[in-house]
Coordinates of C-alpha atoms in Angstrom, one line a residue:
Chain A
M1 CA -85.4 -12.8 -29.4
E2 CA -83.1 -13.9 -26.6
K3 CA -79.6 -12.3 -27.1
M4 CA -76.5 -14.6 -28.0
E5 CA -74.5 -15.2 -25.2
N6 CA -71.3 -17.0 -25.4
Y7 CA -70.2 -19.6 -22.7
Y8 CA -66.9 -21.3 -22.2
Q9 CA -68.3 -24.3 -20.4
K10 CA -72.1 -23.8 -20.9
E11 CA -73.4 -26.9 -18.8
I12 CA -71.3 -25.4 -15.7
E13 CA -72.1 -21.9 -16.0
T14 CA -75.8 -22.3 -16.6
A15 CA -76.2 -25.2 -13.9
S16 CA -79.2 -25.3 -11.8
Y17 CA -78.7 -24.1 -8.1
E18 CA -79.4 -27.4 -6.8
Q19 CA -76.4 -28.8 -9.0
I20 CA -74.2 -26.3 -8.0
R21 CA -75.0 -26.8 -4.4
Q22 CA -74.4 -30.6 -4.9
W23 CA -71.2 -30.0 -6.5
Q24 CA -70.1 -27.8 -3.8
S25 CA -71.1 -30.2 -0.8
E26 CA -69.5 -33.1 -2.7
R27 CA -66.2 -31.1 -3.4
L28 CA -66.2 -29.1 0.1
V29 CA -66.3 -32.3 2.0
K30 CA -63.2 -33.6 -0.2
T31 CA -61.2 -30.8 0.0
V32 CA -61.7 -30.4 3.8
K33 CA -60.6 -33.9 4.3
H34 CA -57.5 -33.5 2.1
V35 CA -56.5 -30.6 3.8
Y36 CA -57.2 -32.0 7.3
E37 CA -54.9 -35.2 6.1
N38 CA -52.2 -32.9 4.4
N39 CA -51.8 -29.6 6.1
T40 CA -50.8 -29.4 9.8
Y41 CA -51.4 -25.7 9.8
Y42 CA -55.1 -25.9 9.2
R43 CA -55.7 -29.3 11.0
K44 CA -54.3 -27.5 13.8
L45 CA -56.9 -24.6 13.3
M46 CA -59.7 -27.0 12.8
D47 CA -58.5 -29.1 16.2
E48 CA -58.5 -25.9 18.2
K49 CA -62.0 -25.2 17.0
G50 CA -63.2 -28.8 17.6
V51 CA -64.3 -29.3 14.1
T52 CA -63.2 -32.9 12.3
P53 CA -63.8 -33.3 8.6
D54 CA -66.5 -35.7 9.8
D55 CA -68.5 -32.6 10.8
I56 CA -68.5 -31.5 7.3
K57 CA -71.2 -33.3 5.2
C58 CA -72.5 -30.5 3.3
V59 CA -72.0 -26.8 2.2
D60 CA -74.3 -25.8 4.8
D61 CA -71.5 -27.1 7.2
L62 CA -69.4 -24.4 5.8
H63 CA -69.6 -21.9 8.6
K64 CA -68.1 -24.8 11.4
L65 CA -64.9 -24.3 9.8
P66 CA -62.1 -21.9 11.1
F67 CA -61.3 -19.0 9.0
L68 CA -57.8 -18.1 7.2
T69 CA -56.4 -14.7 6.9
K70 CA -53.4 -12.9 5.5
D71 CA -51.6 -13.3 8.9
D72 CA -51.8 -17.1 8.7
L73 CA -50.5 -16.9 5.3
R74 CA -47.4 -15.0 6.6
E75 CA -46.9 -17.0 9.6
A76 CA -47.1 -20.0 7.6
Y77 CA -45.0 -19.0 4.7
P78 CA -43.4 -20.4 2.8
Y79 CA -44.7 -23.9 3.0
G80 CA -47.1 -24.0 6.0
L81 CA -50.4 -24.0 4.3
M82 CA -49.7 -26.4 1.5
S83 CA -51.7 -29.5 1.1
K84 CA -49.7 -31.4 -1.5
P85 CA -46.0 -32.0 -1.7
L86 CA -43.6 -29.6 -3.7
S87 CA -42.9 -32.5 -5.9
E88 CA -46.4 -32.4 -7.0
C89 CA -46.4 -28.5 -7.7
V90 CA -45.2 -27.0 -11.1
R91 CA -45.5 -23.2 -10.3
I92 CA -45.6 -20.4 -7.7
Q93 CA -47.3 -16.9 -8.0
S94 CA -46.8 -14.2 -5.5
T95 CA -48.4 -10.8 -4.2
S96 CA -47.2 -7.8 -5.9
G97 CA -44.3 -6.1 -4.3
T98 CA -45.0 -6.3 -0.8
T99 CA -41.9 -7.4 1.1
G100 CA -43.4 -7.4 4.5
K101 CA -46.4 -9.3 3.4
R102 CA -45.5 -11.6 0.7
V103 CA -47.7 -14.1 -0.1
V104 CA -46.6 -17.2 -1.9
A105 CA -49.2 -19.6 -3.7
F106 CA -48.3 -22.8 -5.2
Y107 CA -50.0 -24.8 -7.8
T108 CA -50.0 -28.2 -9.4
Q109 CA -50.8 -28.7 -13.2
H110 CA -54.5 -29.1 -12.3
D111 CA -54.6 -26.1 -10.2
I112 CA -53.1 -24.0 -13.1
D113 CA -55.6 -25.8 -15.7
L114 CA -58.8 -24.8 -13.4
W115 CA -57.5 -21.3 -12.7
E116 CA -57.0 -20.5 -16.6
E117 CA -60.3 -22.4 -17.1
C118 CA -62.0 -19.6 -15.0
C119 CA -60.1 -17.0 -17.2
A120 CA -61.2 -18.7 -20.2
R121 CA -65.0 -18.5 -19.1
A122 CA -64.2 -14.6 -18.5
I123 CA -62.7 -13.9 -21.7
T124 CA -65.6 -15.8 -23.4
A125 CA -68.1 -13.8 -21.5
A126 CA -66.7 -10.7 -22.6
G127 CA -67.2 -12.2 -26.1
G128 CA -63.9 -13.7 -26.9
T129 CA -63.6 -16.9 -29.4
K130 CA -60.8 -18.3 -31.1
E131 CA -61.3 -15.8 -34.0
D132 CA -59.8 -12.7 -31.5
V133 CA -56.7 -11.3 -31.0
C134 CA -56.2 -10.9 -27.3
Q135 CA -53.6 -8.5 -26.0
V136 CA -52.6 -9.3 -22.3
C137 CA -50.8 -6.0 -20.7
Y138 CA -51.1 -7.5 -17.3
G139 CA -47.5 -7.9 -15.8
Y140 CA -46.2 -11.5 -16.1
G141 CA -44.1 -13.1 -13.6
L142 CA -44.9 -13.5 -10.0
F143 CA -48.0 -11.4 -10.5
T144 CA -51.0 -13.4 -11.1
G145 CA -52.4 -11.2 -14.0
G146 CA -50.4 -11.9 -16.8
P147 CA -50.2 -15.6 -16.4
G148 CA -53.9 -16.2 -15.6
L149 CA -55.3 -14.3 -18.6
N150 CA -52.5 -15.6 -20.9
G151 CA -53.4 -19.0 -19.9
G152 CA -57.3 -18.1 -20.3
S153 CA -56.6 -16.8 -23.8
H154 CA -54.7 -19.9 -25.0
K155 CA -57.8 -22.1 -23.7
V156 CA -60.2 -19.7 -25.6
G157 CA -58.0 -20.1 -28.8
C158 CA -57.1 -16.4 -29.1
L159 CA -54.1 -15.4 -30.9
T160 CA -52.5 -14.2 -27.6
L161 CA -50.2 -11.2 -27.5
P162 CA -48.0 -11.7 -24.1
M163 CA -47.2 -7.9 -24.0
S164 CA -46.7 -7.8 -20.4
S165 CA -47.1 -4.5 -18.6
G166 CA -45.5 -1.1 -19.7
N167 CA -43.9 0.2 -22.8
T168 CA -47.2 1.8 -24.2
E169 CA -45.5 2.5 -27.6
R170 CA -44.9 -1.0 -28.2
Q171 CA -48.3 -1.9 -26.9
L172 CA -50.0 0.5 -29.3
Q173 CA -47.7 -0.9 -32.0
F174 CA -49.0 -4.5 -31.6
M175 CA -52.5 -3.6 -30.7
T176 CA -52.7 -1.7 -34.5
D177 CA -50.5 -4.0 -36.5
L178 CA -51.9 -7.2 -35.3
E179 CA -55.6 -5.9 -34.7
A180 CA -56.0 -6.8 -31.2
T181 CA -59.6 -7.4 -30.2
I182 CA -59.6 -7.8 -26.8
I183 CA -57.4 -6.1 -24.3
C184 CA -56.6 -7.0 -20.5
C185 CA -54.9 -4.7 -18.4
T186 CA -55.6 -2.5 -15.4
P187 CA -58.8 0.1 -15.8
S188 CA -56.1 2.9 -15.3
Y189 CA -53.9 1.6 -18.0
A190 CA -56.8 1.4 -20.2
Q191 CA -57.6 5.0 -19.6
Y192 CA -53.8 5.7 -20.2
L193 CA -53.9 3.9 -23.5
A194 CA -57.0 5.8 -24.6
E195 CA -55.1 8.9 -23.9
S196 CA -52.1 7.9 -25.8
I197 CA -54.4 6.6 -29.0
E198 CA -56.1 10.2 -29.0
E199 CA -52.5 12.0 -28.7
K200 CA -51.3 9.9 -31.6
G201 CA -54.5 10.2 -33.5
I202 CA -54.8 6.5 -34.5
K203 CA -58.4 5.7 -33.2
D204 CA -59.2 4.3 -36.7
K205 CA -56.5 1.8 -36.6
V206 CA -57.7 0.3 -33.2
K207 CA -59.8 -2.8 -33.6
L208 CA -60.3 -3.6 -29.9
K209 CA -64.0 -4.7 -29.1
A210 CA -63.9 -5.8 -25.3
G211 CA -61.6 -5.3 -22.3
I212 CA -61.1 -7.2 -19.4
F213 CA -60.1 -5.1 -16.5
G214 CA -59.1 -5.8 -13.1
A215 CA -56.2 -5.9 -10.3
E216 CA -57.8 -2.5 -8.9
A217 CA -61.0 -0.7 -8.1
W218 CA -62.7 1.3 -10.6
T219 CA -66.1 3.1 -10.7
E220 CA -68.6 3.2 -13.4
E221 CA -67.7 6.5 -14.3
M222 CA -64.3 5.0 -15.5
R223 CA -66.2 2.3 -17.2
K224 CA -68.1 4.6 -19.3
D225 CA -64.9 6.7 -19.9
I226 CA -63.1 3.8 -21.0
E227 CA -65.8 2.2 -23.2
K228 CA -66.5 5.6 -25.0
R229 CA -62.8 6.2 -25.8
L230 CA -61.7 3.4 -26.8
G231 CA -64.8 2.1 -28.4
I232 CA -65.3 -1.2 -26.6
K233 CA -67.2 -3.0 -23.7
A234 CA -65.4 -3.0 -20.5
Y235 CA -65.8 -5.8 -18.2
D236 CA -64.5 -6.4 -14.8
I237 CA -62.7 -9.1 -13.4
Y238 CA -62.0 -10.4 -9.6
G239 CA -59.6 -12.5 -8.3
L240 CA -56.6 -12.9 -5.7
T241 CA -53.6 -14.8 -5.8
E242 CA -54.4 -16.5 -2.4
I243 CA -57.8 -18.0 -3.8
S244 CA -55.8 -18.5 -7.4
G245 CA -55.6 -15.2 -9.4
P246 CA -58.1 -13.4 -11.8
G247 CA -61.1 -15.1 -12.8
V248 CA -62.3 -16.1 -9.4
A249 CA -65.3 -13.8 -10.5
F250 CA -65.9 -12.3 -13.9
E251 CA -68.5 -10.1 -15.6
C252 CA -70.9 -11.2 -18.5
S253 CA -72.9 -9.3 -20.9
E254 CA -75.1 -7.8 -18.3
Q255 CA -71.9 -5.7 -16.7
N256 CA -73.8 -5.6 -13.4
G257 CA -71.6 -7.6 -10.8
M258 CA -69.5 -10.7 -11.5
H259 CA -70.4 -14.2 -11.5
V260 CA -68.3 -16.3 -9.0
N261 CA -67.0 -19.7 -10.5
E262 CA -69.0 -21.5 -7.7
D263 CA -67.9 -24.9 -9.2
H264 CA -64.5 -24.1 -7.8
F265 CA -64.9 -21.5 -5.2
I266 CA -67.5 -21.0 -2.7
A267 CA -68.2 -17.1 -1.6
E268 CA -69.7 -16.2 1.8
I269 CA -70.4 -12.8 3.0
I270 CA -69.7 -12.3 7.0
D271 CA -69.7 -9.9 9.4
P272 CA -66.1 -8.5 9.8
K273 CA -66.4 -8.1 13.5
T274 CA -68.0 -10.9 14.6
G275 CA -67.3 -13.5 11.8
E276 CA -71.2 -14.4 11.4
V277 CA -72.1 -15.3 8.0
L278 CA -74.7 -12.9 6.8
P279 CA -77.8 -13.4 4.6
E280 CA -77.9 -13.0 1.0
G281 CA -78.0 -9.2 -0.2
E282 CA -76.2 -7.8 2.9
K283 CA -73.0 -6.0 2.9
G284 CA -70.1 -7.6 4.3
E285 CA -66.8 -9.1 4.2
L286 CA -66.1 -11.4 1.1
V287 CA -64.6 -14.9 2.0
F288 CA -63.6 -17.4 -0.4
T289 CA -63.3 -21.3 0.1
C290 CA -61.5 -23.3 -2.6
I291 CA -63.1 -26.6 -3.4
T292 CA -61.3 -27.8 -6.2
K293 CA -57.7 -27.0 -5.6
E294 CA -55.1 -29.5 -4.6
A295 CA -51.8 -27.7 -3.7
F296 CA -52.9 -24.6 -2.0
P297 CA -56.7 -24.6 -1.1
M298 CA -57.5 -21.9 1.1
I299 CA -60.8 -22.6 3.5
R300 CA -62.7 -19.5 4.5
Y301 CA -60.1 -17.1 3.4
R302 CA -61.0 -13.5 4.5
T303 CA -60.4 -11.4 1.4
K304 CA -60.9 -8.0 3.5
D305 CA -63.0 -6.9 0.6
I306 CA -66.5 -5.4 1.4
C307 CA -69.0 -6.6 -1.0
V308 CA -72.4 -7.9 -1.8
L309 CA -73.7 -11.3 -3.4
S310 CA -76.7 -11.7 -5.4
R311 CA -78.4 -14.9 -6.6
E312 CA -81.2 -12.6 -8.9
K313 CA -81.6 -14.0 -12.2
C314 CA -79.2 -12.9 -14.5
S315 CA -80.1 -12.1 -18.2
C316 CA -77.0 -13.9 -19.7
G317 CA -78.2 -17.4 -18.3
R318 CA -75.5 -17.7 -15.9
T319 CA -76.8 -19.1 -12.8
H320 CA -73.6 -18.7 -10.5
V321 CA -73.9 -16.1 -7.5
K322 CA -72.8 -12.9 -8.6
M323 CA -70.6 -10.4 -6.3
A324 CA -71.0 -6.6 -6.7
K325 CA -67.8 -4.8 -7.5
P326 CA -66.0 -4.6 -3.9
M327 CA -67.2 -1.1 -2.0
G328 CA -64.2 -1.1 0.1
R329 CA -61.9 -3.0 2.5
S330 CA -62.3 -4.1 6.0
D331 CA -58.3 -3.5 6.4
D332 CA -56.6 -0.5 5.5
M333 CA -54.7 -2.0 2.4
L334 CA -54.5 0.3 -0.6
I335 CA -54.2 -0.9 -4.1
V336 CA -51.7 1.7 -5.5
K337 CA -50.8 1.2 -9.3
G338 CA -52.3 -2.4 -9.0
V339 CA -49.9 -3.1 -6.3
N340 CA -51.1 -4.0 -2.7
V341 CA -49.9 -1.3 0.0
F342 CA -50.0 -1.6 3.6
P343 CA -49.7 1.5 5.8
S344 CA -47.8 -0.6 8.1
Q345 CA -45.3 -1.3 5.6
I346 CA -44.5 2.4 5.0
E347 CA -44.4 2.8 8.7
E348 CA -41.6 0.3 9.0
V349 CA -39.6 1.9 6.6
L350 CA -40.1 5.2 8.4
L351 CA -39.0 4.0 11.7
A352 CA -36.1 2.1 10.2
K353 CA -35.0 5.0 8.8
G354 CA -35.1 7.2 12.0
L355 CA -38.1 8.9 11.1
T356 CA -41.4 9.0 13.5
S357 CA -44.8 7.3 13.0
N358 CA -46.4 11.0 12.5
Y359 CA -47.0 10.0 8.6
Q360 CA -49.7 10.6 6.4
I361 CA -49.9 8.7 2.9
I362 CA -51.9 10.6 0.1
V363 CA -52.9 8.6 -2.6
D364 CA -54.4 10.6 -5.7
R365 CA -54.6 10.1 -9.5
E366 CA -53.0 12.3 -11.8
K367 CA -54.7 11.9 -15.1
T368 CA -54.6 8.1 -15.6
S369 CA -52.0 7.3 -13.2
D370 CA -51.9 6.6 -9.4
T371 CA -49.6 8.8 -7.3
I372 CA -48.8 7.9 -3.7
E373 CA -47.1 10.7 -1.4
V374 CA -45.6 10.1 1.8
R375 CA -45.5 12.9 4.2
V376 CA -43.5 12.4 7.5
E377 CA -42.8 14.9 10.2
M378 CA -39.1 16.3 10.8
T379 CA -37.8 15.3 14.3
P380 CA -34.9 17.5 16.3
E381 CA -32.8 14.4 15.8
L382 CA -32.8 14.2 12.2
F383 CA -32.8 17.8 11.5
S384 CA -29.6 19.3 9.9
D385 CA -28.7 23.2 8.8
K386 CA -27.5 21.4 5.4
I387 CA -29.6 21.0 2.8
N388 CA -27.9 17.9 1.0
E389 CA -28.3 15.9 4.4
L390 CA -32.0 16.6 4.4
S391 CA -32.4 15.6 0.5
K392 CA -30.2 12.7 1.5
I393 CA -32.8 11.5 4.0
E394 CA -35.5 11.9 1.5
R395 CA -33.7 10.0 -1.1
E396 CA -32.8 7.2 1.3
V397 CA -36.3 7.0 2.6
N398 CA -37.4 6.8 -1.1
D399 CA -35.2 4.0 -1.9
A400 CA -36.3 2.0 0.9
L401 CA -40.0 2.6 0.1
K402 CA -39.4 1.5 -3.4
S403 CA -37.8 -2.0 -2.4
M404 CA -40.3 -2.4 0.4
I405 CA -43.5 -1.7 -1.6
G406 CA -42.5 -2.0 -5.1
I407 CA -43.7 1.4 -6.6
S408 CA -41.9 4.9 -6.1
A409 CA -43.5 6.9 -3.6
L410 CA -42.9 10.7 -3.4
V411 CA -41.6 11.5 0.1
R412 CA -42.0 14.8 1.6
I413 CA -40.6 15.8 4.8
V414 CA -42.9 18.5 6.8
E415 CA -43.2 20.2 9.8
P416 CA -43.7 19.0 13.1
K417 CA -47.4 18.7 13.9
S418 CA -48.4 19.7 10.7
I419 CA -50.1 16.2 9.7
V420 CA -53.9 16.4 11.0
R421 CA -54.7 14.5 14.0
S422 CA -58.1 13.3 15.0
E423 CA -58.4 12.6 18.7
G424 CA -54.6 12.7 19.1
K425 CA -54.1 10.0 16.1
A426 CA -52.6 11.1 12.7
V427 CA -54.9 10.6 9.8
R428 CA -52.9 7.9 8.2
V429 CA -54.3 7.6 5.0
I430 CA -55.8 9.9 2.4
D431 CA -57.1 8.6 -0.7
R432 CA -58.3 11.3 -3.0
R433 CA -59.0 8.6 -5.9
N434 CA -62.8 8.0 -4.9
L435 CA -62.6 4.4 -6.5
Y436 CA -65.6 3.2 -4.8
N437 CA -69.2 3.7 -6.1
N438 CA -71.0 3.7 -2.4
Chain B
M1 CA -14.4 32.1 18.2
T2 CA -17.7 30.8 16.9
I3 CA -21.3 32.3 17.0
N4 CA -24.4 30.6 17.4
Q5 CA -26.9 30.4 14.3
L6 CA -30.3 29.1 14.8
S7 CA -31.3 26.4 11.7
I8 CA -35.0 26.0 11.3
F9 CA -36.8 23.5 9.3
V10 CA -39.2 25.2 6.9
E11 CA -41.7 23.5 4.7
N12 CA -42.0 25.0 1.2
K13 CA -45.6 26.7 1.5
A14 CA -47.1 29.9 2.0
G15 CA -46.7 31.5 5.5
T16 CA -44.3 29.6 7.4
V17 CA -41.1 32.0 7.3
A18 CA -43.6 34.7 8.7
K19 CA -45.0 32.4 11.3
I20 CA -41.1 32.2 12.7
T21 CA -40.2 35.7 12.4
K22 CA -43.4 36.4 14.1
S23 CA -42.9 34.2 16.8
I24 CA -38.9 35.7 17.4
A25 CA -40.6 39.1 17.2
D26 CA -43.0 38.3 19.8
A27 CA -40.2 37.2 21.9
G28 CA -38.4 40.6 21.6
V29 CA -35.6 39.2 19.6
S30 CA -33.9 40.7 16.8
I31 CA -32.6 39.3 13.6
R32 CA -29.2 40.4 12.6
A33 CA -28.7 38.2 9.7
L34 CA -30.4 35.5 7.5
S35 CA -30.3 33.3 4.9
V36 CA -32.7 30.6 3.3
A37 CA -31.7 27.4 1.5
D38 CA -34.4 25.6 0.0
T39 CA -35.2 22.4 -2.5
Q40 CA -38.6 22.4 -4.2
E41 CA -40.2 20.8 -1.0
F42 CA -38.4 22.2 2.2
G43 CA -36.3 24.8 3.1
I44 CA -33.6 25.6 6.1
L45 CA -33.9 29.1 7.4
R46 CA -30.6 30.1 9.4
L47 CA -30.7 33.2 11.3
I48 CA -28.2 35.0 13.5
V49 CA -30.3 36.8 16.3
S50 CA -29.8 39.0 19.4
D51 CA -30.9 36.1 21.6
V52 CA -30.4 32.7 20.7
E53 CA -31.8 30.9 23.5
K54 CA -34.7 33.1 23.9
A55 CA -35.6 32.7 20.2
K56 CA -35.3 28.9 20.4
E57 CA -37.4 28.5 23.1
A58 CA -40.1 30.4 21.3
L59 CA -39.7 28.5 18.1
H60 CA -39.8 25.3 20.4
E61 CA -43.4 26.5 21.6
N62 CA -44.5 27.3 18.0
D63 CA -43.6 23.6 17.1
C64 CA -40.5 24.6 15.0
V65 CA -37.9 22.1 14.3
V66 CA -35.0 24.2 15.5
S67 CA -31.2 23.5 16.4
I68 CA -28.2 25.6 17.2
T69 CA -25.1 25.5 14.6
K70 CA -21.7 26.7 15.4
V71 CA -20.9 29.1 12.6
I72 CA -17.7 31.7 12.0
G73 CA -18.4 35.4 11.9
V74 CA -15.6 37.4 10.2
E75 CA -15.5 40.8 9.7
I76 CA -14.3 42.0 6.3
P77 CA -13.6 45.6 5.0
D78 CA -16.2 46.9 3.1
V79 CA -14.2 47.3 0.0
A80 CA -14.1 45.3 -3.4
G81 CA -12.2 42.0 -3.0
G82 CA -13.0 41.9 0.8
L83 CA -15.0 38.7 0.7
S84 CA -12.5 37.2 -1.9
S85 CA -9.5 37.5 0.2
V86 CA -11.2 35.4 3.1
L87 CA -12.6 32.7 0.8
E88 CA -9.3 32.2 -0.9
L89 CA -7.5 31.5 2.6
M90 CA -10.0 28.9 3.0
S91 CA -9.5 27.4 -0.7
E92 CA -5.9 27.8 0.0
N93 CA -6.3 25.8 3.3
S94 CA -8.7 23.0 1.6
I95 CA -11.5 24.1 3.8
N96 CA -14.7 23.4 2.1
V97 CA -17.3 26.5 3.0
E98 CA -20.7 24.6 3.1
Y99 CA -22.5 28.1 2.9
L100 CA -22.2 31.7 3.6
Y101 CA -24.3 35.0 3.9
A102 CA -23.9 38.3 5.2
F103 CA -25.4 40.2 7.8
I104 CA -28.2 42.4 7.2
T105 CA -26.5 45.3 9.1
I106 CA -22.9 46.8 8.7
S107 CA -21.0 48.3 11.2
G108 CA -18.9 51.3 10.2
Q109 CA -16.5 50.4 7.2
H110 CA -16.8 46.8 7.5
A111 CA -19.4 44.1 6.6
Y112 CA -20.1 41.0 8.6
V113 CA -20.2 37.5 6.9
V114 CA -21.1 34.3 8.5
L115 CA -19.2 31.0 7.0
R116 CA -20.3 27.5 7.6
V117 CA -17.5 25.0 7.1
E118 CA -16.7 21.5 8.7
D119 CA -13.9 22.4 11.1
N120 CA -14.3 25.6 13.0
D121 CA -11.2 25.6 15.0
K122 CA -9.1 25.4 11.9
A123 CA -10.7 27.8 9.8
A124 CA -10.8 30.2 12.8
K125 CA -7.2 29.5 13.1
I126 CA -6.1 30.4 9.5
L127 CA -8.4 33.5 9.4
K128 CA -6.8 34.9 12.7
E129 CA -3.2 34.1 11.5
N130 CA -4.2 36.2 8.4
G131 CA -5.3 39.0 10.2
V132 CA -9.2 38.5 9.6
K133 CA -11.2 39.8 12.4
L134 CA -13.6 37.5 13.8
V135 CA -17.1 38.3 15.2
T136 CA -17.8 37.2 18.4
Q137 CA -21.1 36.4 20.2
A138 CA -20.4 39.5 22.2
D139 CA -20.0 41.5 18.9
I140 CA -23.8 40.1 17.9
D141 CA -24.9 41.0 21.3
S142 CA -23.9 44.4 21.1
L143 CA -25.4 45.1 17.7

């Protein structure tokens, strides 16, 4: 007997490949025209490449279009990549705590609706129905995690607990008193909750059946650990603010890769060095094109996530292409406690405080929480024979880092030349978390 | 009026002080006084040595961050209340002592103590006016 599978929009989610391609072609043509006519920044990129909207007749023409990167978003900040007037927009969201590299995305009501619809598909795929109580403990605010899953949960009709992040005592109280059945948070927070539940001995009061976990990399080992300790099914979800937010892709009952919502977003895999599109099944950088958005439709946006796509038939019945868990980054971005951190931002702070660029970032995970340590070498100029002056430097760097990246880092001043160099260059980042299953 | 102190940055990990004392020893320089101030992560080793320049050079070669700090050396009688009388003088004249430490060796009936203050000239003047004998660089060199 075929297993029961719940869909939020069955006809779309199980549409034939031809149907998906047809939607993509129609919508791509429309979106390119819309962007070309309404966005001077992207029009300039197209003109430079000698591409006009007339050259884009179907999804096969996608490769002709220029890429967009985070650098473009920064350069065009804040309004340069909008394709609708501000008067049509109803919301902004922004990437987490990154002053130097802040990205602001704009949404019309239509854009919000389609984003929430994608989240609703994810919740439904995780078994969510209107009978469920959905506890959302992603941050609410500029971060897309909370608002996205909150909207999706409303669309499904779950009783939504808009908890936001933190305050574990209160999370557990609502989880048990209101008998939450679905939880949405980062996988590391899920592990932390599991630990707190065990410590309190309240496992029998927890009614969770599924969790939707994203915003950071996690391994199969973490999935097994969470599933066992919380007694749930743990589903992955993928997204990024630039494209909409969580729900760009989501896991189904097969728990083996995430279906990209291809009626809204076209996924490509490219060679990060040459920009060439790679055939299905090959590993490369994931690129997304929004084909239904109005205000901020990114075209060929390079995610920097290294990934593989697969069109193999899925047992859940969904036909949309599946992306594997990202296997790494083509840039040096770190995700620490769900926050995007670039080594260059840390370097900027250190140099501004008179320290050297001989630094090292060590990311680790203690129990379930990420830690970030910044080691920087002492210089003769900064050195003092007084302890309180050196402690003051550490404190100031700490504060400056916190306001730059949004999370606390442990700053350690170390002896000169004590940071390991390879071929004369300091090894900038040591990530001890081993988050990618490669 | 002042004597030269070597201030050296040390990380709080095994073997760092040993590395420093070894490079000073290898340079043929003797340590006359020392103190260590530390936090959880790092410390500052302060040394009075027989040849400051030679020691500094040796430490530089071993990639240490080292600086020379002017400090005051006082000779105090090796009797109860000897140090106290010097510190009371500082206190009466509102001179804040950042840190102090004693010499390893004592000469005869006296002990040498190192004082780190903000205003060396003021402190030296007051000490001299009150009959406290200051230790000179020459005194150190002849130890």
